[in-house]
XYZ file of C-alpha atoms in Angstrom:
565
model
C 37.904 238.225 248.482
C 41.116 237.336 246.648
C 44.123 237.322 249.393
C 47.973 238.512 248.475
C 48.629 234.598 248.996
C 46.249 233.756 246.379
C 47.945 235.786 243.693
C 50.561 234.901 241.682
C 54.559 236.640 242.432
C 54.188 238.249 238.822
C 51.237 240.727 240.098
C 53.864 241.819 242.473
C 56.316 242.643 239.734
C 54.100 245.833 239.334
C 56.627 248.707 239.143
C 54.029 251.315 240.527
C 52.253 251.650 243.704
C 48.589 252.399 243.951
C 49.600 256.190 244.952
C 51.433 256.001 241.283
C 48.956 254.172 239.800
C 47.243 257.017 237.034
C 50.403 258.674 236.437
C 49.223 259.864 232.836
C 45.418 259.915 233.750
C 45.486 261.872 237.013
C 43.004 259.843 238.928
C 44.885 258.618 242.075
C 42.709 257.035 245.199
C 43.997 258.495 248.665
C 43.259 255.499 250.391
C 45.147 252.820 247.314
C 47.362 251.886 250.307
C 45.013 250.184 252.425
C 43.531 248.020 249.236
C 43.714 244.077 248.836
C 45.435 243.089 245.721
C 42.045 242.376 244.029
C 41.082 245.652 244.410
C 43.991 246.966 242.798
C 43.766 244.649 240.187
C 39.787 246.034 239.527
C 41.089 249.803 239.993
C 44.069 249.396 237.481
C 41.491 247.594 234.964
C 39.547 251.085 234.872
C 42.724 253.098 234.122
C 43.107 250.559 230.387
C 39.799 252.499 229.424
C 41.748 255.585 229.528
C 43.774 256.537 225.999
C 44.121 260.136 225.909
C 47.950 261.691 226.339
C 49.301 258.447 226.322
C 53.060 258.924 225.582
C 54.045 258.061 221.740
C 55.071 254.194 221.344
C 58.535 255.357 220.539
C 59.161 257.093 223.894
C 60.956 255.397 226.943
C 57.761 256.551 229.214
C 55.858 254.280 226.746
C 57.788 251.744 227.829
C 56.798 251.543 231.144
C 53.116 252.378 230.690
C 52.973 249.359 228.327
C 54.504 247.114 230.436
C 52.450 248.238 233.283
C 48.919 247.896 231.122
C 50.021 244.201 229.941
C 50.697 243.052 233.843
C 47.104 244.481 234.542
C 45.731 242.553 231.644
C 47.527 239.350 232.858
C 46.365 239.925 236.296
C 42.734 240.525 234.954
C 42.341 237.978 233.291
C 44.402 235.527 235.830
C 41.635 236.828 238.223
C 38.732 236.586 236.382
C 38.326 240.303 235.961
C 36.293 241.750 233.391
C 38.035 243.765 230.828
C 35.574 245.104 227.836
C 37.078 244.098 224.540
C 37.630 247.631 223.174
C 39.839 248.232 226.263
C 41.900 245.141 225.230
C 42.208 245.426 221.724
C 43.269 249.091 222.242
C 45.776 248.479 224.662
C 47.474 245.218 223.017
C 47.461 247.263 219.974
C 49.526 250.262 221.824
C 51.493 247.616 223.501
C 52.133 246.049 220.147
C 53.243 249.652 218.812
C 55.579 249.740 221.600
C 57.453 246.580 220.668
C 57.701 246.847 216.734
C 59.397 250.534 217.780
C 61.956 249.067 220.093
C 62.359 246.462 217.730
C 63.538 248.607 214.951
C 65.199 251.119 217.328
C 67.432 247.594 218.042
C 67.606 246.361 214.251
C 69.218 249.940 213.628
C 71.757 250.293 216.048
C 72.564 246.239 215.618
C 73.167 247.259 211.715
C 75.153 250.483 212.612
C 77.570 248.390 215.314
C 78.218 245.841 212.325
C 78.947 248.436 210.092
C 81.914 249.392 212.477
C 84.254 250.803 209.971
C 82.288 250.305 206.984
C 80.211 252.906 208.097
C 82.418 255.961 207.935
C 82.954 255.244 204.256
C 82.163 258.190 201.861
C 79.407 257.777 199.384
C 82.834 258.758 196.686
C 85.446 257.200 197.960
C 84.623 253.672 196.542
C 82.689 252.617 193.414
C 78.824 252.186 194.836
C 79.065 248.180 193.539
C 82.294 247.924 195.670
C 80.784 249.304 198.706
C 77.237 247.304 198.257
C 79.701 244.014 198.140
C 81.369 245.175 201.393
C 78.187 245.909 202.815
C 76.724 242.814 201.839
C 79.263 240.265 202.863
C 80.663 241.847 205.735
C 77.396 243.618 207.282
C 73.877 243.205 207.954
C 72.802 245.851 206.083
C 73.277 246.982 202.436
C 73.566 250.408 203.496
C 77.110 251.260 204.425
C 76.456 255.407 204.635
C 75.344 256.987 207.816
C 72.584 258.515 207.644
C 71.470 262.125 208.379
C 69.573 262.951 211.286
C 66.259 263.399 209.452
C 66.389 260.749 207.723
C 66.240 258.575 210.412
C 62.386 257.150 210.232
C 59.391 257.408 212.863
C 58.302 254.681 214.089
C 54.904 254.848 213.763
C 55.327 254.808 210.539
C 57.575 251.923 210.540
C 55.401 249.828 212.523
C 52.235 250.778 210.248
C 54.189 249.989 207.563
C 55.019 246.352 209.052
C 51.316 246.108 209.684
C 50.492 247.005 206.159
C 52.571 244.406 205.027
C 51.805 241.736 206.521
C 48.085 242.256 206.097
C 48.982 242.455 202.557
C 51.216 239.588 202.259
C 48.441 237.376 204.504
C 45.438 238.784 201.558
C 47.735 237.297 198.589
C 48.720 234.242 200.531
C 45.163 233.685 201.473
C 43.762 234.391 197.565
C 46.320 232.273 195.985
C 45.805 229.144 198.446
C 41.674 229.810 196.917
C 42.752 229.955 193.248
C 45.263 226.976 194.195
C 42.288 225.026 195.829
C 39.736 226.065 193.002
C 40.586 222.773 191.566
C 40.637 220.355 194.294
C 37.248 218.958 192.744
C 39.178 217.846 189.722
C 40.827 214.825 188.907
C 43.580 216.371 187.625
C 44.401 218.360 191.237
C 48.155 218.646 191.380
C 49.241 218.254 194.729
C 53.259 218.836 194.182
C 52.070 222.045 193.013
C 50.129 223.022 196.334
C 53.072 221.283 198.547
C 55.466 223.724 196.909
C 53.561 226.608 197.349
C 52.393 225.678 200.817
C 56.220 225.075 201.945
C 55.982 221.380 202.683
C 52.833 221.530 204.561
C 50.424 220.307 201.914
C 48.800 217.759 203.992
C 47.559 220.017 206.577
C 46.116 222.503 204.216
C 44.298 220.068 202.104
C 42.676 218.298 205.452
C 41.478 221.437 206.582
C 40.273 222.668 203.110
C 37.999 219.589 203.063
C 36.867 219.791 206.413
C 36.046 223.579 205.913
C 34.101 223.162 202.726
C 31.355 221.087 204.483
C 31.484 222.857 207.710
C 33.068 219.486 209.874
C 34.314 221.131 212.610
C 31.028 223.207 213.618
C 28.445 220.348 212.812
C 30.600 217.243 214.877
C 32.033 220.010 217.529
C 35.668 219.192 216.456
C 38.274 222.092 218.631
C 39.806 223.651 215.876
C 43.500 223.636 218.258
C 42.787 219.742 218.320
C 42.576 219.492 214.573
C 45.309 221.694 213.691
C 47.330 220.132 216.128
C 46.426 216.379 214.921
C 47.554 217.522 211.332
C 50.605 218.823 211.902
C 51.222 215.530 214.104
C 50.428 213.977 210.918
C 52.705 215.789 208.965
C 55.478 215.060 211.364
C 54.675 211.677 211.262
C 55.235 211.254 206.967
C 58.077 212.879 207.765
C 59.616 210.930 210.385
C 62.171 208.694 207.791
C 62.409 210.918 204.728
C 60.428 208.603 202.635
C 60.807 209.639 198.369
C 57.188 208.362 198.192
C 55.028 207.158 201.429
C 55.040 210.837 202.621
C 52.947 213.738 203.356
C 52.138 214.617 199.744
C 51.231 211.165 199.161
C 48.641 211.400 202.062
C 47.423 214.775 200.111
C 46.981 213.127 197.227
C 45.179 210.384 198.318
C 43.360 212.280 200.495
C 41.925 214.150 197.470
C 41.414 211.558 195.255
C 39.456 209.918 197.822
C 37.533 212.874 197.910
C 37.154 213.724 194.362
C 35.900 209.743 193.328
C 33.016 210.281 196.181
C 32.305 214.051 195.310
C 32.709 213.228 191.146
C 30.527 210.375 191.764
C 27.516 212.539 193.522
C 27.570 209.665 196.642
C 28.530 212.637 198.922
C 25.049 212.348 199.825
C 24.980 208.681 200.376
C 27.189 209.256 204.481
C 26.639 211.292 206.843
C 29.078 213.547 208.860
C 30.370 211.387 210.920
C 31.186 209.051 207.926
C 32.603 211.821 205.995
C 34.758 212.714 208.689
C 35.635 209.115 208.864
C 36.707 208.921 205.401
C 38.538 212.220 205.344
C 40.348 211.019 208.666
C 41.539 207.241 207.215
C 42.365 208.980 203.928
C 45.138 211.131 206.050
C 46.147 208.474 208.966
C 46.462 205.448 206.179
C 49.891 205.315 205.724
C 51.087 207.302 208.986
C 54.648 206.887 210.175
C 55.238 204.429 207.061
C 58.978 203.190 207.420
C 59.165 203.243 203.088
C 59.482 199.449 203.441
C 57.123 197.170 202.748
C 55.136 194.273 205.486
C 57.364 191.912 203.726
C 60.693 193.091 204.517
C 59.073 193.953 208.294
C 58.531 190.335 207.935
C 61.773 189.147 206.898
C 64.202 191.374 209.294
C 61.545 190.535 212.300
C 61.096 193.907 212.705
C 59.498 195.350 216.149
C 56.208 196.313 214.521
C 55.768 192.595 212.347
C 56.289 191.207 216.224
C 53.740 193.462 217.518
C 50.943 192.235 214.575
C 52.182 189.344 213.927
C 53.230 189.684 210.632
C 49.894 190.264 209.382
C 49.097 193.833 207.726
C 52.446 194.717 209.681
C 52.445 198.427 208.474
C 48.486 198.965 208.045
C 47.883 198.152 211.630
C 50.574 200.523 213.063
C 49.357 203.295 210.655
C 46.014 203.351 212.499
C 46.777 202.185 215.693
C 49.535 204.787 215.902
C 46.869 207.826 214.606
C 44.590 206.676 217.419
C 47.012 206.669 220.037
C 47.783 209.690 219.393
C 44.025 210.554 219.372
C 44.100 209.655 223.007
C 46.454 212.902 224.131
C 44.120 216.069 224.731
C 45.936 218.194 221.943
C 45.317 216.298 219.548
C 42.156 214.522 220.534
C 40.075 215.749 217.276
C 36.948 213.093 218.883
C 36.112 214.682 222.612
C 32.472 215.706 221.535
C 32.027 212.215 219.946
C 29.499 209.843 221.880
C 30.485 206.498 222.731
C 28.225 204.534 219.723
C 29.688 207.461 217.406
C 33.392 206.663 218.125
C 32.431 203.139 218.154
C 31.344 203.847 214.351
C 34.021 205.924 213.669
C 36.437 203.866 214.478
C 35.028 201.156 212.513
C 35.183 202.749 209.538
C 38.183 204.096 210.009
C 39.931 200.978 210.792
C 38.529 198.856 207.758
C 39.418 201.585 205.423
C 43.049 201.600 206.350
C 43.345 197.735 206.672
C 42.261 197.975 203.295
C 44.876 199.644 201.590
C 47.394 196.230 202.633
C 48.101 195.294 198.859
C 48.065 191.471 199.934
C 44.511 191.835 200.007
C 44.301 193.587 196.736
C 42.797 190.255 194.850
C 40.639 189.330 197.871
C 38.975 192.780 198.027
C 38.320 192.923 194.550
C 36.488 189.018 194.269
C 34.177 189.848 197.615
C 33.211 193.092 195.998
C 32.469 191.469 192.242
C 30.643 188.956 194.196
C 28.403 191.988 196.185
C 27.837 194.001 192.570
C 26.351 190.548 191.517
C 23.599 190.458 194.466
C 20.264 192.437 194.913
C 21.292 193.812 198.581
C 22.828 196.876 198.947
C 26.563 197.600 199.393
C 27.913 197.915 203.002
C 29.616 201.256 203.201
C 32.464 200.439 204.653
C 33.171 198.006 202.483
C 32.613 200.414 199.717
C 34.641 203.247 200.960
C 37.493 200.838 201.988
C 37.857 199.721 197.709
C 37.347 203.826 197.213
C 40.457 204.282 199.715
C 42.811 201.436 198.531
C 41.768 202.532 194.540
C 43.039 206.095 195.464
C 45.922 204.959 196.912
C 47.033 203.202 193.734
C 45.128 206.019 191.496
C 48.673 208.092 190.149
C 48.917 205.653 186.973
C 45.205 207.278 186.466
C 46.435 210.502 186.237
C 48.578 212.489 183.835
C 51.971 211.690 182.448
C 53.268 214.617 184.489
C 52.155 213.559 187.722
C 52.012 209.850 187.549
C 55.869 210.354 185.862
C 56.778 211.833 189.021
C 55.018 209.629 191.495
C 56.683 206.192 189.996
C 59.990 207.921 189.978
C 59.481 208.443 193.720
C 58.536 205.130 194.161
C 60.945 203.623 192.750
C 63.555 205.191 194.498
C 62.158 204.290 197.719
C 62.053 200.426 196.242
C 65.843 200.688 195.888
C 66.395 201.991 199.028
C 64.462 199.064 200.561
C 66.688 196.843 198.316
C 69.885 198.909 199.164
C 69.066 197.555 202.850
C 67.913 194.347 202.337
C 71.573 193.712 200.363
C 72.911 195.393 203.853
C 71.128 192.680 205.761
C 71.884 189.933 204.014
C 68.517 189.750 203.147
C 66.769 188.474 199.232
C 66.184 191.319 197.018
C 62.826 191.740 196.843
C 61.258 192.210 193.481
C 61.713 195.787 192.004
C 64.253 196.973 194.358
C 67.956 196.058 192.597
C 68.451 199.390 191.277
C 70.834 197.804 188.796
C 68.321 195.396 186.976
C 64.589 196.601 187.759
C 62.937 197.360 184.223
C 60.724 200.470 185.302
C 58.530 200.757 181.983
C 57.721 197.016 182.498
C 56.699 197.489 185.764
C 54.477 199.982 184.950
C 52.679 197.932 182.246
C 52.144 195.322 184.281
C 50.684 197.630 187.433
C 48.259 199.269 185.042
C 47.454 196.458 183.299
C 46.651 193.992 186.090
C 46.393 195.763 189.214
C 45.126 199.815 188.734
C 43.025 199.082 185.302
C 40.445 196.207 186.908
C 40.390 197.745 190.626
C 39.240 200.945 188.826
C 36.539 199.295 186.698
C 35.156 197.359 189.789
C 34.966 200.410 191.841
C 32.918 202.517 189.161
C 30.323 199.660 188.797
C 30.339 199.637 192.665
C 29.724 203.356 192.267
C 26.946 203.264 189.693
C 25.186 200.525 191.622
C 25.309 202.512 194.768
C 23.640 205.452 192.826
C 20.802 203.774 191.392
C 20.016 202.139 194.815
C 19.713 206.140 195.786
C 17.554 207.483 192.182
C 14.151 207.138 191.459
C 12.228 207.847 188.389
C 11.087 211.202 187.760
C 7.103 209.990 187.697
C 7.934 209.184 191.705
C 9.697 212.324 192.605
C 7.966 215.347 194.892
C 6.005 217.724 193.407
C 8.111 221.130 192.223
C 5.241 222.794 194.006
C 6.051 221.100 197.483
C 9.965 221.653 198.241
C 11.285 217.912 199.469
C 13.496 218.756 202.550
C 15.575 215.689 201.125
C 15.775 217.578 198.366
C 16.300 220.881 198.891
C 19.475 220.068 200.812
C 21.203 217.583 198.560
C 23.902 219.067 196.039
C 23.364 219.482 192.723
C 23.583 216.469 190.625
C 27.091 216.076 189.012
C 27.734 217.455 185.870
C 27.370 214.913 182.732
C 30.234 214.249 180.801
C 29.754 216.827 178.230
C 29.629 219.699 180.574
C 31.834 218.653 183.114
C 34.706 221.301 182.810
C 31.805 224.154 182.435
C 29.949 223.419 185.580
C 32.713 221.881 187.837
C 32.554 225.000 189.979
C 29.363 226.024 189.835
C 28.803 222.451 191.121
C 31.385 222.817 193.940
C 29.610 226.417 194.932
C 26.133 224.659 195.380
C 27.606 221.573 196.796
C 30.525 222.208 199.241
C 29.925 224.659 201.867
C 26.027 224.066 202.184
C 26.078 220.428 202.379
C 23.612 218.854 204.381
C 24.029 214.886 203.941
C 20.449 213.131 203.854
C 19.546 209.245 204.744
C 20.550 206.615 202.208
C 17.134 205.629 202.704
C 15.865 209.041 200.636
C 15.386 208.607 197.238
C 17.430 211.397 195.528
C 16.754 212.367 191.780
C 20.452 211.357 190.671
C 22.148 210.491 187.497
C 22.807 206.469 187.735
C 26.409 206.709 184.963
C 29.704 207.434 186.755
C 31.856 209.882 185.026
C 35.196 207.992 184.636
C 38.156 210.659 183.981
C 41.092 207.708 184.708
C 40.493 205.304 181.779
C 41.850 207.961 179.045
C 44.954 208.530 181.613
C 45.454 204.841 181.828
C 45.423 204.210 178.219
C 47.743 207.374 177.547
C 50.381 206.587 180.298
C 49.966 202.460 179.531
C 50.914 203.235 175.760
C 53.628 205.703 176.979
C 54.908 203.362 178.800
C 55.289 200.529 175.996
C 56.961 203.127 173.623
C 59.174 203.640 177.013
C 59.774 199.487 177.553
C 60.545 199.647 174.011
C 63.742 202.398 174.535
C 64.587 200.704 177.817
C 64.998 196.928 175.503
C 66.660 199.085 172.810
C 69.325 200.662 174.916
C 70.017 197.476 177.039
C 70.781 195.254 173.533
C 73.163 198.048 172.612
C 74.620 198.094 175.907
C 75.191 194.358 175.735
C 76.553 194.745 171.894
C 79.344 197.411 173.229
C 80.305 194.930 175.711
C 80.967 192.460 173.363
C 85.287 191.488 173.125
């Protein structure tokens, strides 16, 4: 039996005795007095079943009863008392009346004290845009007239109104996020667009798009808290020094590229949950808490962190290091459920992928994987994933003028910072940050040209490989007459090039939400050619940007010309 020392001092806050305790239900128990907290607690929790001649929200009795029924709910459910889940909905709905009506009763009289003077003005005694600028400036509220009497509105129908609303304004929120994620499958995705109309918070919403569409958190038991929690961790984390480039949306973006090379290229099939989830995770952590310098000017100030690693992969280290510390802290510990041999792999993965992305290695990564699409055996996936990862992070001169304009304007701004403190340090300007002589179109060339253009064509010969290690020919498939479990649960194939734009989301209907990954082992029927949507952009944007290193030359002769004695 529960003891008056065993509950909490807010039970005791109670207002009403047990002899007072069905005031508006006229059930009262003779012998309350002699009751142990418990059973008042159980006896109260009888009375929330009771709704008729409740007083309206908007009364002062109402008051009372509905702080009264939310103590008994607290105390319930403190208690481990059962309380049926009509009975609670009803009553935090009531409750919930209660407050939106003293709210507005307080927004009104708030408005009216702020009105002070303004409010005995007569509706003719100014011009009405005269009294709307008083109102507006000097006020609260645009209304500077009192009011009648009767028109002074219920507030029932004020708080159903407020209900309406935001019901409303969640539906159109909710269908524009769908018709803004309806192209997430594309290459073209524009991710400013979504951060703009997701206030800032694009990074969160794409995670948990992807994670949604193939049903993540169910199948690998991932707390939903935990997950919204780790984004928004991971959002504060871009945004912990203001970078113009290594931030949030670039996180998005590569996040979604990531995905779109491994969904475009049909290889969704080739990893399993867990390694989906692994890719999805390193994809968001792999630049977390970036400082918007690079390892080499870590290296040169003898930063903290290039102590810490040794001035190897200074940045790439922290970014996963810090994402799994913070893994550690129940809130945002997305991989409780995990076993030990599955965070093992996880964590793996996850770590090669993001080690990956240090640009030092660039070169390195792309000779051991020419050297792999050379040899029988078949590609390790981390490996592969880790060029998919580090390609997508370098993907924006891939993309359209638009975009990828944007993106090296960010960048570059973020290289002159750098430079801006390296000059503040005393340090060498490091190439591409003197704001005053960097040649931007150059730059450009010369990324797309010898950096972007061959990691791109290794990585779709990586992909084709991979997908003809996983297709058979049609003489050794199943019978149609005997469905292949393989099969049956493997996406569609991807569309071919000529179709791609018709079926796109058809493809995405069949594939994303009913996903069920099969063994790289099973033979899958599969197209072996790897649609390749970034070698048009890179042309475009590479000629674009000649025509561009041709202004910059033009303008600087004619700049050199006028300063001429």
């Amino acid at each position: 039996m529960l003891s008056s020392e065993h509950v909490p001092s807010i039970f005791f806050n109670k207002s009403r005795s047990i002899d007072e305790t069905n005031l508006y239900d006229g059930d009262i128990d003779e012998g309350g007095a002699n009751k142990t907290p418990y059973d008042i607690i159980e006896h109260d929790v009888t009375t929330l079943a009771k709704a008729n001649n409740l007083p309206p929200p908007d009364s002062f009795d109402a008051l009372q009863l509905g702080s009264e029924r939310l103590r008994t709910i607290i105390a319930a459910l403190h208690c481990n008392i059962l309380v049926r889940k009509e009975d609670l909905v009803r009553n935090l709905d009531y409750i919930a009346n209660i407050l939106e009506a003293v709210h507005q009763d307080e927004t009104r009289r708030l408005m009216e004290e702020d009105d002070g003077a303004l409010s005995e003005i007569e509706p003719d005694s100014v011009p009405n845009e005269v009294r709307d600028w008083l109102a507006m400036t000097f006020t609260r509220s645009m209304s500077t007239i009192k009011r009648r009497p009767s028109d002074k509105p219920k507030f029932k129908s004020v708080a159903q109104a407020i209900r309406a609303g935001i019901m409303v304004d969640r539906y159109l929120r909710r269908l524009s996020i769908d018709i803004k994620f309806k192209t997430i499958n594309e290459w073209t995705f524009d991710v400013f667009s979504v951060n703009e109309f997701t206030s800032g918070q694009c990074l969160r919403y794409v995670g948990f798009e992807l994670m949604q569409r193939y049903n993540l958190p169910n199948k690998l038991h991932i707390s939903i808290t935990a997950l919204n929690n780790f984004l928004e961790q991971m959002e504060s984390g871009y945004s912990k020094y203001r970078n113009p480039y290594h931030n949030l949306i670039h996180a998005a973006d590569v996040l979604q590229t990531t995905y779109q090379i491994i969904y475009n290229s049909g290889l969704m099939n080739w990893l399993n949950d867990h390694e989906l989830f692994a890719m999805f995770i390193a994809a968001i952590v792999h630049d977390f808490e970036h400082t918007g310098t690079s390892n080499n000017f870590h290296i040169q100030s003898r930063s903290d962190v290039a102590l810490i690693y040794n001035d190897r992969a200074v940045l790439e280290n922290h970014h996963v290091s810090a994402a799994f510390r913070l893994m550690r802290i129940d809130d945002y510990n997305i991989l409780s459920e995990f076993t030990p041999e599955e965070f093992k792999n996880f964590r793996h993965l996850v770590i090669e992928m993001v080690l990956a992305t240090d640009m030092s290695s660039h070169f390195a990564q792309l000779k051991t994987m020419k050297s792999l699409l050379s040899m029988p055996e078949n590609i390790e996936k981390s490996k592969a994933l880790a060029l998919v990862l580090h390609s997508a992070d370098i993907s924006h001169p891939g993309k359209p003028w638009s975009i990828h304009y944007s993106w090296t304007e960010s960048l570059m701004e973020e290289y002159f910072k750098q430079g801006e403190k390296e000059k503040e340090l005393g340090l060498p300007c490091s190439p591409l940050c003197d704001r005053d002589n960097t040649l931007v179109a150059e730059s450009q060339i010369g990324f797309i040209q010898y950096i972007v253009e061959p990691s791109f064509v290794v990585m779709g010969d990586m992909l084709e490989k991979i997908l003809k290690s996983l297709s058979v020919p049609d003489s050794e498939l199943p019978s149609p007459s005997i469905p292949a479990k393989s099969i049956a649960s493997s996406p569609s194939p991807p569309p071919s090039p000529k179709s791609s734009n018709d079926s796109n989301h058809q493809h995405d209907e069949d594939n994303g939400r009913e996903r069920k990954p099969s063994s790289m082992t099973t033979p899958l029927p599969r197209p072996t050619i790897v649609r390749r949507p970034w070698i048009e952009y890179l042309k475009e944007n590479r000629e674009r940007w000649i025509r561009e290193a041709e202004e910059e030359k033009r303008r600087k002769e004619l700049k050199v010309i006028e300063e001429e004695p």
